[in-house]
mmCIF file of C-alpha atoms in Angstrom:
data_model
loop_
_atom_site.group_PDB
_atom_site.id
_atom_site.type_symbol
_atom_site.label_atom_id
_atom_site.label_comp_id
_atom_site.label_asym_id
_atom_site.label_seq_id
_atom_site.Cartn_x
_atom_site.Cartn_y
_atom_site.Cartn_z
ATOM 1 C CA ASP G 1 82.155 -114.037 -31.536
ATOM 2 C CA GLY G 2 84.243 -110.894 -29.751
ATOM 3 C CA GLY G 3 85.141 -111.126 -26.106
ATOM 4 C CA ILE G 4 87.949 -110.733 -23.567
ATOM 5 C CA THR G 5 89.758 -114.646 -22.461
ATOM 6 C CA GLN G 6 91.568 -115.165 -19.606
ATOM 7 C CA SER G 7 93.779 -117.607 -18.825
ATOM 8 C CA PRO G 8 94.087 -119.412 -17.086
ATOM 9 C CA LYS G 9 91.109 -120.081 -14.812
ATOM 10 C CA TYR G 10 92.466 -121.463 -11.949
ATOM 11 C CA LEU G 11 96.273 -120.966 -10.913
ATOM 12 C CA PHE G 12 98.007 -122.295 -7.727
ATOM 13 C CA ARG G 13 101.519 -120.785 -6.875
ATOM 14 C CA LYS G 14 103.533 -121.127 -4.303
ATOM 15 C CA GLU G 15 104.864 -118.238 -2.374
ATOM 16 C CA GLY G 16 107.579 -116.696 -3.729
ATOM 17 C CA GLN G 17 106.752 -117.022 -7.269
ATOM 18 C CA ASN G 18 105.620 -114.603 -9.588
ATOM 19 C CA VAL G 19 102.456 -114.954 -11.778
ATOM 20 C CA THR G 20 101.623 -113.644 -15.106
ATOM 21 C CA LEU G 21 97.331 -113.827 -15.645
ATOM 22 C CA SER G 22 96.849 -113.573 -18.955
ATOM 23 C CA CYS G 23 93.901 -111.204 -20.615
ATOM 24 C CA GLU G 24 93.226 -111.116 -24.352
ATOM 25 C CA GLN G 25 90.670 -108.726 -25.908
ATOM 26 C CA ASN G 26 88.947 -108.827 -29.516
ATOM 27 C CA LEU G 27 86.493 -106.386 -29.274
ATOM 28 C CA ASN G 28 88.801 -103.605 -30.450
ATOM 29 C CA HIS G 29 88.654 -101.553 -27.606
ATOM 30 C CA ASP G 30 90.913 -99.192 -25.935
ATOM 31 C CA ALA G 31 90.848 -99.066 -22.202
ATOM 32 C CA MET G 32 92.100 -102.186 -20.207
ATOM 33 C CA TYR G 33 91.122 -103.281 -16.920
ATOM 34 C CA TRP G 34 92.559 -105.346 -13.867
ATOM 35 C CA TYR G 35 90.266 -105.514 -10.601
ATOM 36 C CA ARG G 36 90.843 -107.878 -7.777
ATOM 37 C CA GLN G 37 87.959 -109.303 -6.343
ATOM 38 C CA ASP G 38 87.802 -111.312 -2.228
ATOM 39 C CA PRO G 39 84.950 -113.414 -0.861
ATOM 40 C CA GLY G 40 82.314 -111.655 -0.217
ATOM 41 C CA GLN G 41 83.535 -107.824 -1.245
ATOM 42 C CA GLY G 42 83.515 -105.645 -4.226
ATOM 43 C CA LEU G 43 86.032 -105.572 -6.991
ATOM 44 C CA ARG G 44 89.058 -103.165 -6.187
ATOM 45 C CA LEU G 45 91.460 -101.890 -9.216
ATOM 46 C CA ILE G 46 94.761 -102.892 -10.241
ATOM 47 C CA TYR G 47 96.089 -100.708 -12.716
ATOM 48 C CA TYR G 48 94.032 -99.626 -15.859
ATOM 49 C CA SER G 49 95.221 -98.709 -19.493
ATOM 50 C CA GLN G 50 93.619 -96.177 -21.735
ATOM 51 C CA ILE G 51 95.582 -96.698 -24.505
ATOM 52 C CA VAL G 52 98.688 -99.329 -26.166
ATOM 53 C CA ASN G 53 101.868 -98.300 -24.427
ATOM 54 C CA ASP G 54 100.449 -96.208 -21.591
ATOM 55 C CA PHE G 55 99.046 -97.700 -17.862
ATOM 56 C CA GLN G 56 98.303 -96.498 -14.604
ATOM 57 C CA LYS G 57 98.057 -97.438 -11.128
ATOM 58 C CA GLY G 58 94.455 -97.969 -9.632
ATOM 59 C CA ASP G 59 93.683 -98.005 -5.938
ATOM 60 C CA ILE G 60 96.204 -101.679 -4.652
ATOM 61 C CA ALA G 61 98.646 -101.845 -7.694
ATOM 62 C CA GLU G 62 101.639 -103.143 -5.073
ATOM 63 C CA GLY G 63 102.931 -106.241 -5.719
ATOM 64 C CA TYR G 64 101.568 -106.541 -9.462
ATOM 65 C CA SER G 65 102.936 -104.980 -12.876
ATOM 66 C CA VAL G 66 101.004 -104.539 -16.118
ATOM 67 C CA SER G 67 102.343 -104.052 -19.860
ATOM 68 C CA ARG G 68 100.433 -102.727 -22.995
ATOM 69 C CA GLU G 69 102.539 -103.562 -25.427
ATOM 70 C CA LYS G 70 99.850 -104.481 -28.158
ATOM 71 C CA LYS G 71 96.237 -103.173 -27.939
ATOM 72 C CA GLU G 72 94.553 -106.911 -27.428
ATOM 73 C CA SER G 73 96.483 -108.052 -24.520
ATOM 74 C CA PHE G 74 96.623 -106.494 -21.080
ATOM 75 C CA PRO G 75 98.835 -109.196 -18.564
ATOM 76 C CA LEU G 76 98.654 -109.136 -14.785
ATOM 77 C CA THR G 77 102.361 -109.870 -13.099
ATOM 78 C CA VAL G 78 101.620 -111.302 -9.231
ATOM 79 C CA THR G 79 105.112 -110.591 -7.986
ATOM 80 C CA SER G 80 106.284 -112.118 -4.736
ATOM 81 C CA ALA G 81 106.242 -108.546 -3.200
ATOM 82 C CA GLN G 82 102.449 -109.355 -2.819
ATOM 83 C CA LYS G 83 101.528 -110.417 0.748
ATOM 84 C CA ASN G 84 98.260 -111.898 0.236
ATOM 85 C CA PRO G 85 97.888 -112.481 -3.449
ATOM 86 C CA THR G 86 95.468 -115.385 -3.099
ATOM 87 C CA ALA G 87 91.776 -113.814 -5.034
ATOM 88 C CA PHE G 88 89.720 -113.229 -7.774
ATOM 89 C CA TYR G 89 91.098 -111.941 -10.401
ATOM 90 C CA LEU G 90 89.012 -109.816 -13.169
ATOM 91 C CA CYS G 91 89.974 -108.270 -16.305
ATOM 92 C CA ALA G 92 88.217 -105.945 -18.428
ATOM 93 C CA SER G 93 87.773 -103.249 -21.036
ATOM 94 C CA SER G 94 85.753 -100.288 -22.513
ATOM 95 C CA ILE G 95 85.416 -98.666 -26.048
ATOM 96 C CA SER G 96 87.032 -96.274 -24.903
ATOM 97 C CA PRO G 97 87.526 -94.471 -21.148
ATOM 98 C CA GLN G 98 84.779 -91.769 -21.588
ATOM 99 C CA THR G 99 82.242 -94.826 -22.209
ATOM 100 C CA GLY G 100 82.565 -96.268 -18.670
ATOM 101 C CA GLU G 101 80.488 -99.310 -19.581
ATOM 102 C CA LEU G 102 83.153 -102.723 -18.695
ATOM 103 C CA PHE G 103 82.862 -105.907 -20.545
ATOM 104 C CA PHE G 104 84.685 -108.435 -18.349
ATOM 105 C CA GLY G 105 86.502 -112.148 -18.255
ATOM 106 C CA GLU G 106 85.083 -114.920 -16.817
ATOM 107 C CA GLY G 107 88.065 -114.570 -13.891
ATOM 108 C CA SER G 108 91.299 -116.397 -12.866
ATOM 109 C CA ARG G 109 91.588 -117.723 -9.395
ATOM 110 C CA LEU G 110 95.114 -117.381 -8.046
ATOM 111 C CA THR G 111 95.728 -120.015 -4.783
ATOM 112 C CA VAL G 112 99.034 -119.478 -2.704
ATOM 113 C CA LEU G 113 100.040 -122.392 -1.303
ATOM 114 C CA SER S 1 87.682 -96.134 -0.651
ATOM 115 C CA GLN S 2 84.279 -97.328 -1.582
ATOM 116 C CA GLN S 3 82.222 -94.751 -3.884
ATOM 117 C CA GLY S 4 79.233 -97.313 -3.998
ATOM 118 C CA GLU S 5 77.299 -99.081 -0.844
ATOM 119 C CA GLU S 6 74.777 -101.370 -1.816
ATOM 120 C CA ASP S 7 71.835 -102.020 0.526
ATOM 121 C CA PRO S 8 70.988 -104.704 1.833
ATOM 122 C CA GLN S 9 73.937 -106.871 1.250
ATOM 123 C CA ALA S 10 71.664 -110.048 1.463
ATOM 124 C CA LEU S 11 67.995 -110.801 -0.359
ATOM 125 C CA SER S 12 66.217 -113.869 -0.137
ATOM 126 C CA ILE S 13 62.914 -113.924 -1.828
ATOM 127 C CA GLN S 14 60.295 -116.455 -3.558
ATOM 128 C CA GLU S 15 60.056 -116.805 -7.351
ATOM 129 C CA GLY S 16 57.539 -114.532 -8.668
ATOM 130 C CA GLU S 17 58.184 -111.777 -6.083
ATOM 131 C CA ASN S 18 59.771 -108.507 -6.822
ATOM 132 C CA ALA S 19 63.555 -107.602 -5.580
ATOM 133 C CA THR S 20 64.531 -104.027 -4.359
ATOM 134 C CA MET S 21 68.549 -103.164 -3.841
ATOM 135 C CA ASN S 22 69.886 -99.391 -3.233
ATOM 136 C CA CYS S 23 73.264 -98.117 -4.198
ATOM 137 C CA SER S 24 74.382 -94.925 -2.270
ATOM 138 C CA TYR S 25 77.356 -93.384 -3.558
ATOM 139 C CA LYS S 26 79.329 -89.838 -2.060
ATOM 140 C CA THR S 27 80.887 -87.954 -4.883
ATOM 141 C CA SER S 28 79.143 -86.482 -8.087
ATOM 142 C CA ILE S 29 78.324 -88.762 -10.649
ATOM 143 C CA ASN S 30 77.851 -88.436 -14.856
ATOM 144 C CA ASN S 31 76.380 -91.964 -14.845
ATOM 145 C CA LEU S 32 75.813 -94.682 -12.645
ATOM 146 C CA GLN S 33 76.098 -98.384 -13.806
ATOM 147 C CA TRP S 34 74.563 -101.707 -11.894
ATOM 148 C CA TYR S 35 76.476 -105.198 -13.098
ATOM 149 C CA ARG S 36 75.422 -108.700 -12.414
ATOM 150 C CA GLN S 37 77.489 -111.236 -11.356
ATOM 151 C CA ASN S 38 77.040 -115.302 -10.973
ATOM 152 C CA SER S 39 79.088 -117.403 -8.498
ATOM 153 C CA GLY S 40 82.769 -117.401 -9.432
ATOM 154 C CA ARG S 41 81.996 -115.567 -12.706
ATOM 155 C CA GLY S 42 82.807 -112.398 -14.541
ATOM 156 C CA LEU S 43 80.474 -109.405 -14.284
ATOM 157 C CA VAL S 44 77.739 -108.812 -16.797
ATOM 158 C CA HIS S 45 76.643 -105.220 -17.535
ATOM 159 C CA LEU S 46 73.214 -104.752 -16.499
ATOM 160 C CA ILE S 47 71.875 -101.319 -17.403
ATOM 161 C CA LEU S 48 73.546 -97.832 -17.230
ATOM 162 C CA ILE S 49 71.574 -94.411 -16.277
ATOM 163 C CA ARG S 50 72.734 -90.970 -16.866
ATOM 164 C CA SER S 51 72.626 -88.337 -14.511
ATOM 165 C CA ASN S 52 70.402 -86.590 -16.386
ATOM 166 C CA GLU S 53 67.989 -89.620 -16.248
ATOM 167 C CA ARG S 54 65.700 -90.002 -13.275
ATOM 168 C CA GLU S 55 64.611 -93.637 -14.110
ATOM 169 C CA LYS S 56 65.360 -96.019 -16.955
ATOM 170 C CA HIS S 57 63.709 -99.701 -17.579
ATOM 171 C CA SER S 58 65.245 -103.152 -19.466
ATOM 172 C CA GLY S 59 62.861 -105.857 -19.355
ATOM 173 C CA ARG S 60 62.514 -106.923 -15.572
ATOM 174 C CA LEU S 61 64.703 -104.090 -14.679
ATOM 175 C CA ARG S 62 63.851 -100.941 -13.191
ATOM 176 C CA VAL S 63 66.654 -98.381 -12.008
ATOM 177 C CA THR S 64 65.735 -95.190 -10.349
ATOM 178 C CA LEU S 65 68.317 -92.268 -9.981
ATOM 179 C CA ASP S 66 68.104 -89.685 -7.179
ATOM 180 C CA THR S 67 71.246 -87.563 -7.700
ATOM 181 C CA SER S 68 70.142 -84.791 -4.782
ATOM 182 C CA LYS S 69 69.970 -87.929 -1.966
ATOM 183 C CA LYS S 70 73.278 -89.546 -4.125
ATOM 184 C CA SER S 71 71.214 -92.721 -4.726
ATOM 185 C CA SER S 72 70.197 -95.366 -7.112
ATOM 186 C CA SER S 73 68.076 -98.553 -6.794
ATOM 187 C CA LEU S 74 67.400 -101.923 -9.102
ATOM 188 C CA LEU S 75 64.221 -103.184 -8.949
ATOM 189 C CA ILE S 76 64.237 -106.691 -10.677
ATOM 190 C CA THR S 77 60.083 -107.627 -10.947
ATOM 191 C CA ALA S 78 58.706 -111.315 -10.929
ATOM 192 C CA SER S 79 62.045 -112.259 -10.095
ATOM 193 C CA ARG S 80 63.485 -115.936 -11.402
ATOM 194 C CA ALA S 81 65.547 -118.424 -9.272
ATOM 195 C CA ALA S 82 68.030 -118.005 -12.729
ATOM 196 C CA ASP S 83 67.970 -114.392 -11.199
ATOM 197 C CA THR S 84 70.028 -115.835 -8.157
ATOM 198 C CA ALA S 85 73.430 -113.989 -8.282
ATOM 199 C CA SER S 86 75.527 -110.879 -6.897
ATOM 200 C CA TYR S 87 73.938 -107.018 -8.155
ATOM 201 C CA PHE S 88 76.706 -104.575 -8.012
ATOM 202 C CA CYS S 89 76.665 -100.328 -8.920
ATOM 203 C CA ALA S 90 79.801 -99.134 -10.308
ATOM 204 C CA THR S 91 80.417 -94.947 -10.941
ATOM 205 C CA PRO S 92 82.781 -93.159 -12.431
ATOM 206 C CA PRO S 93 83.984 -90.361 -10.167
ATOM 207 C CA ARG S 94 83.567 -87.414 -12.625
ATOM 208 C CA SER S 95 87.796 -86.286 -12.385
ATOM 209 C CA PHE S 96 88.378 -90.217 -12.757
ATOM 210 C CA GLN S 97 87.598 -92.111 -15.572
ATOM 211 C CA LYS S 98 87.965 -96.059 -13.762
ATOM 212 C CA LEU S 99 84.434 -97.158 -12.775
ATOM 213 C CA VAL S 100 84.384 -97.574 -8.978
ATOM 214 C CA PHE S 101 82.098 -100.719 -7.597
ATOM 215 C CA GLY S 102 80.300 -101.176 -4.342
ATOM 216 C CA THR S 103 80.416 -104.437 -2.129
ATOM 217 C CA GLY S 104 76.976 -105.706 -3.954
ATOM 218 C CA THR S 105 74.064 -107.568 -2.727
ATOM 219 C CA ARG S 106 73.751 -111.185 -2.830
ATOM 220 C CA LEU S 107 70.320 -111.987 -4.403
ATOM 221 C CA LEU S 108 68.682 -115.524 -3.618
ATOM 222 C CA VAL S 109 65.755 -116.797 -5.343
ATOM 223 C CA SER S 110 64.626 -120.090 -4.652
ATOM 224 C CA PRO S 111 61.719 -121.816 -6.891
#
């Protein structure tokens, strides 16, 4: 079945450590996105990529980094520079940036201890 | 900045009742989308309505769009306990391709 797979589902990190969240899709979608969701709030865009080897900052990119070396993969690294990293992270993809309809993974919950 | 804002923030109803959620947005759009999120899960796309459409149906869902008022509503008819979730509207501002999500309406449907 086609879809988006995020891993790990739960992750604990000590302060000062970098962590990488995985996002893989087999939908052959060009565009991929990372969102952050805090309790009781909407989604905020971290980074997005419209095509392989290209990505743009979203609204809250500080303290995060991404890569898009393959069409299927869009990993997100939460660096130690991110001051408040505890959150629920959602990866999504769309056929193209113009279509808009997003397909989401199940999310990764990061907790900083 | 938040493009869409849902109202109410929370809604509690009984099974069988209808649930109506509203979304207001700020800038011109070419389409508006509604998504559903079960607790602790990813979002699922429900319906997309284009700026030249006024109403759209999908099963028990009815979406309206009023571009003059920059608002949309989502109606869920004959609600079920399984409809309990958060519902978000999302819009792609004309100058960007990325969606901007509202803060969501938390719907609780009691048996």
